[in-house]
Amino acid sequence: MREHGTTGYPRNAWYALAASDEIAGEPFGTRALDTPVVLFRVPGPDGGVVALRDRDAHRPYPLSLGHVDGDTIVSGYSGFAYDRTGACVRVPSQEQVPYGARVPSYPVREEGGLVWVWLGEPSLAARRPPVATPWLTDLSWETFGGQWETAAHVRLLHDNFADITHVAVVDPVISPPVLAGVAPALEVELTETTVHFHRDWPAAPMPEWQAKVSGASPSASYPQREEGAFLAPGLWADRWDVLLPDAEGGPQTLRFTHAVTPVDDRRTRHLWRVSRNFAPGAAATDVLRPIFESYYLKVREILETMQQVIDRDGYGEDVNVAADLAALQVRKILRRLVADEG
């Protein structure tokens, strides 16, 4: 089957534009869905985040190069001040504000320590809240992560998250040893907009790095379980369980959260988090962080190479295997969402 490429992505969805702790007293300029956006936090008990189009209504100058004044943002060129709705409320050169002077504003929610922004049809945002990710802020989970841009279409990132059998090839060090064998059948569950899948792996040793930080036996074999979920166009949540018996401390779980935001047709912002329910403390995090960061950087390089091949030679023939079942379902959902938006 010929798999045709697409340059689209759904706009009617929540996308993570920043981590919550990145938005403080200064304007934060960014870009998503080929749209310039400025984020800023207003003072007060709620400390809510505001998202506006990052372009002064007076002249083509970024608002992110201005400053925050109370609950308004002030252009560094014209001095126009805009409130949280995007309405211009003050012009320094005259008493009257020009009729209709405003910039677009966008719905914002904070969830899981991330700032989610809806750049599509505003009226739909309230009916489709961001997916909850309580483990990212739950103190019973240890979480670390990072973010960067990948010079590749967001679809290539979705394809990668949907199939972990590549891990054993890309980075044998981080890979659970069981991934080197033949994969059991993937069980996939679908809704109109989500894909959930899981797979039970036979008993095998855990990775050496996991045994080291958790104090478990590096040679003992344990059943293992993989779960993954495409929860929204901007969010993946996966987990890997090593099923230790209660006498040895109970199951050890790693949860992987991937917030992906198309910057444009060739760039994707990737905010990633790794959470665990074992080996608490900074010492274990210091061991794990470089291992996962190295792996995700290798994946980024691979996806950027894929994008270069596509740009040069176009989309060709994809030979799919059983492990691609979830990825193919995600592609169908994304194509339908883009088509529905017309």
XYZ file of C-alpha atoms in Angstrom:
342
model
C 0.000 0.000 0.000
C 1.301 3.445 -0.828
C 1.248 5.705 2.214
C 0.828 9.272 1.022
C 2.338 12.005 3.134
C 0.445 14.915 4.596
C 1.546 18.378 5.522
C -1.487 18.934 7.753
C -2.131 18.660 11.457
C -5.293 19.231 13.482
C -5.775 22.749 14.820
C -8.730 21.945 17.062
C -6.618 20.388 19.785
C -4.646 21.335 22.886
C -0.901 21.682 22.398
C 1.764 22.229 25.048
C 3.606 25.444 24.240
C 5.795 25.612 27.355
C 6.438 24.241 30.804
C 4.571 26.134 33.533
C 7.774 27.215 35.239
C 8.947 28.909 32.027
C 6.142 31.483 32.225
C 6.826 34.100 34.872
C 6.999 37.891 34.809
C 8.404 38.384 31.312
C 6.688 37.729 27.952
C 7.458 34.332 26.462
C 7.424 34.256 22.664
C 7.032 31.016 20.786
C 5.497 29.566 17.632
C 2.956 26.785 17.145
C 0.881 25.625 14.183
C 2.698 28.258 12.093
C 1.312 30.949 14.395
C 3.312 33.381 16.570
C 2.135 33.220 20.193
C 3.138 35.194 23.269
C 2.504 33.825 26.751
C 2.594 35.794 29.977
C 1.429 35.264 33.537
C -0.837 37.823 35.183
C -0.341 38.716 38.850
C -2.790 37.767 41.546
C -3.913 34.668 43.435
C -4.593 32.628 40.298
C -1.407 33.637 38.480
C -3.086 32.541 35.278
C -1.327 32.350 31.924
C -2.530 34.434 28.972
C -1.912 33.498 25.319
C -2.155 36.122 22.571
C -1.019 36.395 18.973
C 2.552 37.641 19.111
C 2.095 40.649 16.841
C 1.252 44.214 17.727
C -1.955 45.387 16.031
C -0.301 48.724 15.208
C 2.756 47.443 13.333
C 4.360 44.037 12.626
C 6.358 43.909 15.870
C 6.347 40.991 18.343
C 4.583 41.660 21.631
C 7.052 39.252 23.228
C 9.677 42.006 22.823
C 7.622 44.277 25.082
C 6.895 43.973 28.790
C 4.143 42.913 31.187
C 2.452 45.717 33.124
C 0.031 44.310 35.692
C -2.512 42.258 33.775
C -1.579 43.755 30.384
C 1.232 43.307 27.907
C 2.736 46.442 26.371
C 4.295 46.617 22.917
C 7.945 47.576 22.922
C 7.417 49.642 19.761
C 4.014 51.334 19.824
C 3.305 51.258 23.544
C -0.140 49.768 22.847
C -1.278 47.811 25.917
C -3.418 44.661 25.558
C -5.439 42.877 28.226
C -5.895 39.139 28.630
C -8.696 39.086 26.018
C -6.411 40.677 23.425
C -8.267 44.003 23.479
C -6.142 47.133 23.257
C -6.860 49.127 26.420
C -4.319 51.913 26.181
C -2.541 53.939 23.475
C 0.143 56.340 24.756
C -0.272 58.936 21.985
C -4.020 59.562 22.431
C -6.846 59.203 24.912
C -9.149 57.166 22.702
C -8.286 53.603 21.778
C -8.917 52.933 18.060
C -12.186 51.075 17.572
C -11.670 47.327 17.233
C -7.963 47.441 18.077
C -7.116 43.992 19.372
C -5.067 40.856 18.780
C -6.393 37.279 18.814
C -6.422 35.534 22.194
C -6.352 31.779 22.754
C -7.790 29.499 25.449
C -5.163 28.323 27.959
C -5.091 25.547 30.541
C -2.294 24.387 32.825
C -2.133 20.643 33.365
C 0.689 18.434 34.568
C 3.115 21.335 34.851
C 2.625 22.230 31.174
C 0.883 25.183 29.512
C -1.678 23.925 26.978
C -3.030 26.335 24.349
C -5.936 25.870 21.918
C -5.224 27.573 18.581
C -8.261 26.224 16.745
C -11.940 27.225 16.903
C -12.250 28.834 20.381
C -15.839 27.695 20.981
C -14.745 24.051 20.937
C -12.055 24.361 23.594
C -14.325 24.244 26.659
C -15.951 21.032 25.440
C -12.619 19.258 25.001
C -10.445 19.875 28.085
C -6.807 18.778 28.038
C -6.184 15.180 29.059
C -5.302 14.886 32.745
C -1.737 13.795 33.530
C -1.767 13.615 37.352
C 1.412 11.536 37.598
C 3.450 14.511 36.385
C 2.729 16.456 39.584
C 1.935 13.606 42.015
C 4.702 13.487 44.647
C 4.547 9.685 44.709
C 6.160 9.757 41.249
C 9.692 10.960 40.537
C 9.707 12.935 37.272
C 12.383 14.517 35.114
C 12.475 15.581 31.475
C 13.459 18.072 28.825
C 12.359 19.716 25.593
C 13.653 20.685 22.172
C 12.618 21.101 18.566
C 12.845 18.241 16.101
C 13.257 19.259 12.452
C 10.588 16.814 11.274
C 6.845 16.703 10.651
C 4.865 15.767 13.753
C 3.613 12.586 12.043
C 7.094 11.108 12.168
C 7.130 11.575 15.944
C 3.720 9.910 16.245
C 4.952 6.942 14.202
C 7.954 6.580 16.484
C 5.988 6.648 19.751
C 3.581 4.014 18.466
C 6.227 1.298 18.078
C 8.902 0.643 20.709
C 10.398 -2.373 18.935
C 12.851 0.078 17.330
C 14.395 0.798 20.743
C 16.490 -2.367 20.769
C 18.042 -1.358 17.433
C 18.481 2.353 18.133
C 19.903 2.055 21.667
C 20.580 -1.434 23.071
C 21.788 0.102 26.346
C 18.462 1.665 27.288
C 16.366 -1.152 25.819
C 14.813 -3.800 28.071
C 16.553 -7.060 27.051
C 13.213 -8.659 26.200
C 12.813 -6.281 23.221
C 15.610 -8.120 21.412
C 13.292 -11.118 20.892
C 10.176 -11.661 18.811
C 7.424 -9.336 19.977
C 4.146 -10.803 21.268
C 0.942 -9.736 19.531
C -0.074 -6.115 20.098
C -3.569 -5.611 21.510
C -5.110 -2.365 20.234
C -8.248 -0.566 21.446
C -9.727 2.357 19.512
C -12.115 5.221 20.016
C -12.919 7.935 17.493
C -9.959 10.019 18.637
C -7.660 7.770 20.709
C -5.556 4.647 20.339
C -4.654 2.484 23.348
C -2.454 -0.583 23.056
C -0.699 -3.081 25.275
C 1.494 -6.131 25.055
C 2.556 -8.680 27.685
C 6.173 -9.767 27.409
C 7.643 -12.982 28.816
C 9.817 -13.004 31.916
C 13.259 -11.498 31.298
C 15.887 -9.467 33.174
C 15.364 -5.733 33.518
C 17.899 -3.341 31.958
C 21.182 -3.062 33.826
C 20.628 0.646 34.585
C 17.221 -0.076 36.150
C 18.592 -2.848 38.340
C 21.396 -0.512 39.425
C 19.172 2.331 40.633
C 16.440 0.119 42.112
C 18.660 -2.426 43.840
C 16.948 -5.362 42.114
C 18.809 -8.420 40.862
C 20.270 -7.760 37.383
C 20.010 -11.456 36.496
C 16.521 -12.306 37.810
C 13.723 -12.587 35.245
C 10.361 -10.879 35.645
C 7.233 -10.648 33.463
C 6.916 -7.262 31.785
C 4.076 -5.267 30.308
C 4.000 -2.456 27.773
C 1.139 0.029 27.492
C 0.822 3.016 25.196
C -1.787 5.597 24.354
C -2.264 8.259 21.705
C -4.525 10.462 23.806
C -4.724 13.569 21.618
C -2.912 15.087 18.627
C -0.528 16.721 21.093
C -0.126 14.000 23.719
C 1.221 10.474 24.150
C 1.372 8.615 27.470
C 3.146 5.260 27.704
C 4.294 2.954 30.489
C 6.546 -0.036 31.035
C 5.959 -2.326 34.025
C 8.471 -4.817 35.385
C 6.277 -7.092 37.496
C 8.354 -7.792 40.582
C 6.514 -9.761 43.289
C 5.406 -7.905 46.418
C 8.154 -9.641 48.394
C 10.688 -7.808 46.203
C 8.977 -4.442 46.386
C 6.177 -4.871 43.849
C 5.968 -3.706 40.233
C 8.419 -1.081 39.008
C 6.760 1.316 36.561
C 8.212 3.859 34.166
C 5.768 6.327 32.610
C 6.715 8.285 29.490
C 4.851 11.465 28.585
C 5.359 13.118 25.202
C 3.757 16.483 24.447
C 4.276 17.289 20.767
C 3.398 20.581 19.100
C 3.800 21.270 15.373
C 5.752 24.487 14.960
C 5.131 24.234 11.223
C 5.180 21.513 8.554
C 8.841 20.717 9.147
C 9.411 21.370 12.853
C 7.908 19.885 16.020
C 8.376 20.960 19.622
C 8.839 17.922 21.866
C 8.415 18.181 25.642
C 9.206 14.826 27.244
C 8.908 13.554 30.785
C 10.018 10.283 32.407
C 8.250 9.334 35.657
C 8.975 6.381 37.947
C 7.515 4.821 41.105
C 10.815 3.381 42.336
C 14.294 4.595 43.341
C 13.245 7.967 44.778
C 15.719 10.773 45.070
C 18.094 12.940 43.090
C 20.893 10.373 42.990
C 18.826 7.958 40.875
C 17.611 10.810 38.659
C 21.225 11.839 38.040
C 21.901 8.316 36.737
C 18.748 8.071 34.620
C 18.594 11.526 33.052
C 21.646 11.211 30.739
C 20.562 7.704 29.667
C 17.134 8.877 28.496
C 18.355 12.185 27.140
C 20.922 10.359 25.008
C 18.249 8.015 23.678
C 15.767 10.779 22.790
C 18.519 12.746 21.055
C 19.330 9.677 18.955
C 15.653 9.413 18.022
C 15.564 13.104 17.130
C 18.528 12.661 14.789
C 16.856 9.669 13.115
C 13.545 11.493 12.595
C 15.322 14.533 11.188
C 17.125 12.249 8.742
C 13.772 10.758 7.714
C 12.415 14.254 7.070
C 15.444 15.072 4.926
C 14.834 11.942 2.850
C 11.162 12.848 2.405
C 12.001 16.422 1.437
C 14.515 15.198 -1.117
C 12.754 12.143 -2.547
C 9.120 12.397 -1.439
C 6.930 9.869 0.366
C 7.499 6.380 -0.996
C 6.333 2.869 -0.295
C 5.992 1.904 3.370
C 6.409 -1.794 4.136
C 4.431 -2.244 7.341
C 4.667 -5.089 9.844
C 2.515 -6.259 12.746
C 4.241 -3.866 15.160
C 2.948 -0.925 13.077
C -0.711 -1.606 13.866
C -1.059 1.209 16.402
C 0.840 3.690 14.213
C -1.446 3.020 11.244
C -4.528 3.641 13.399
C -3.066 6.915 14.670
C -2.428 8.007 11.081
C -6.076 7.332 10.206
C -7.326 9.419 13.131
C -5.034 12.341 12.308
C -6.018 12.301 8.617
C -9.700 12.298 9.567
C -9.292 15.143 12.068
C -7.498 17.254 9.466
C -10.143 16.438 6.836
C -12.989 17.272 9.249
C -11.536 20.736 9.767
C -11.745 21.262 6.022
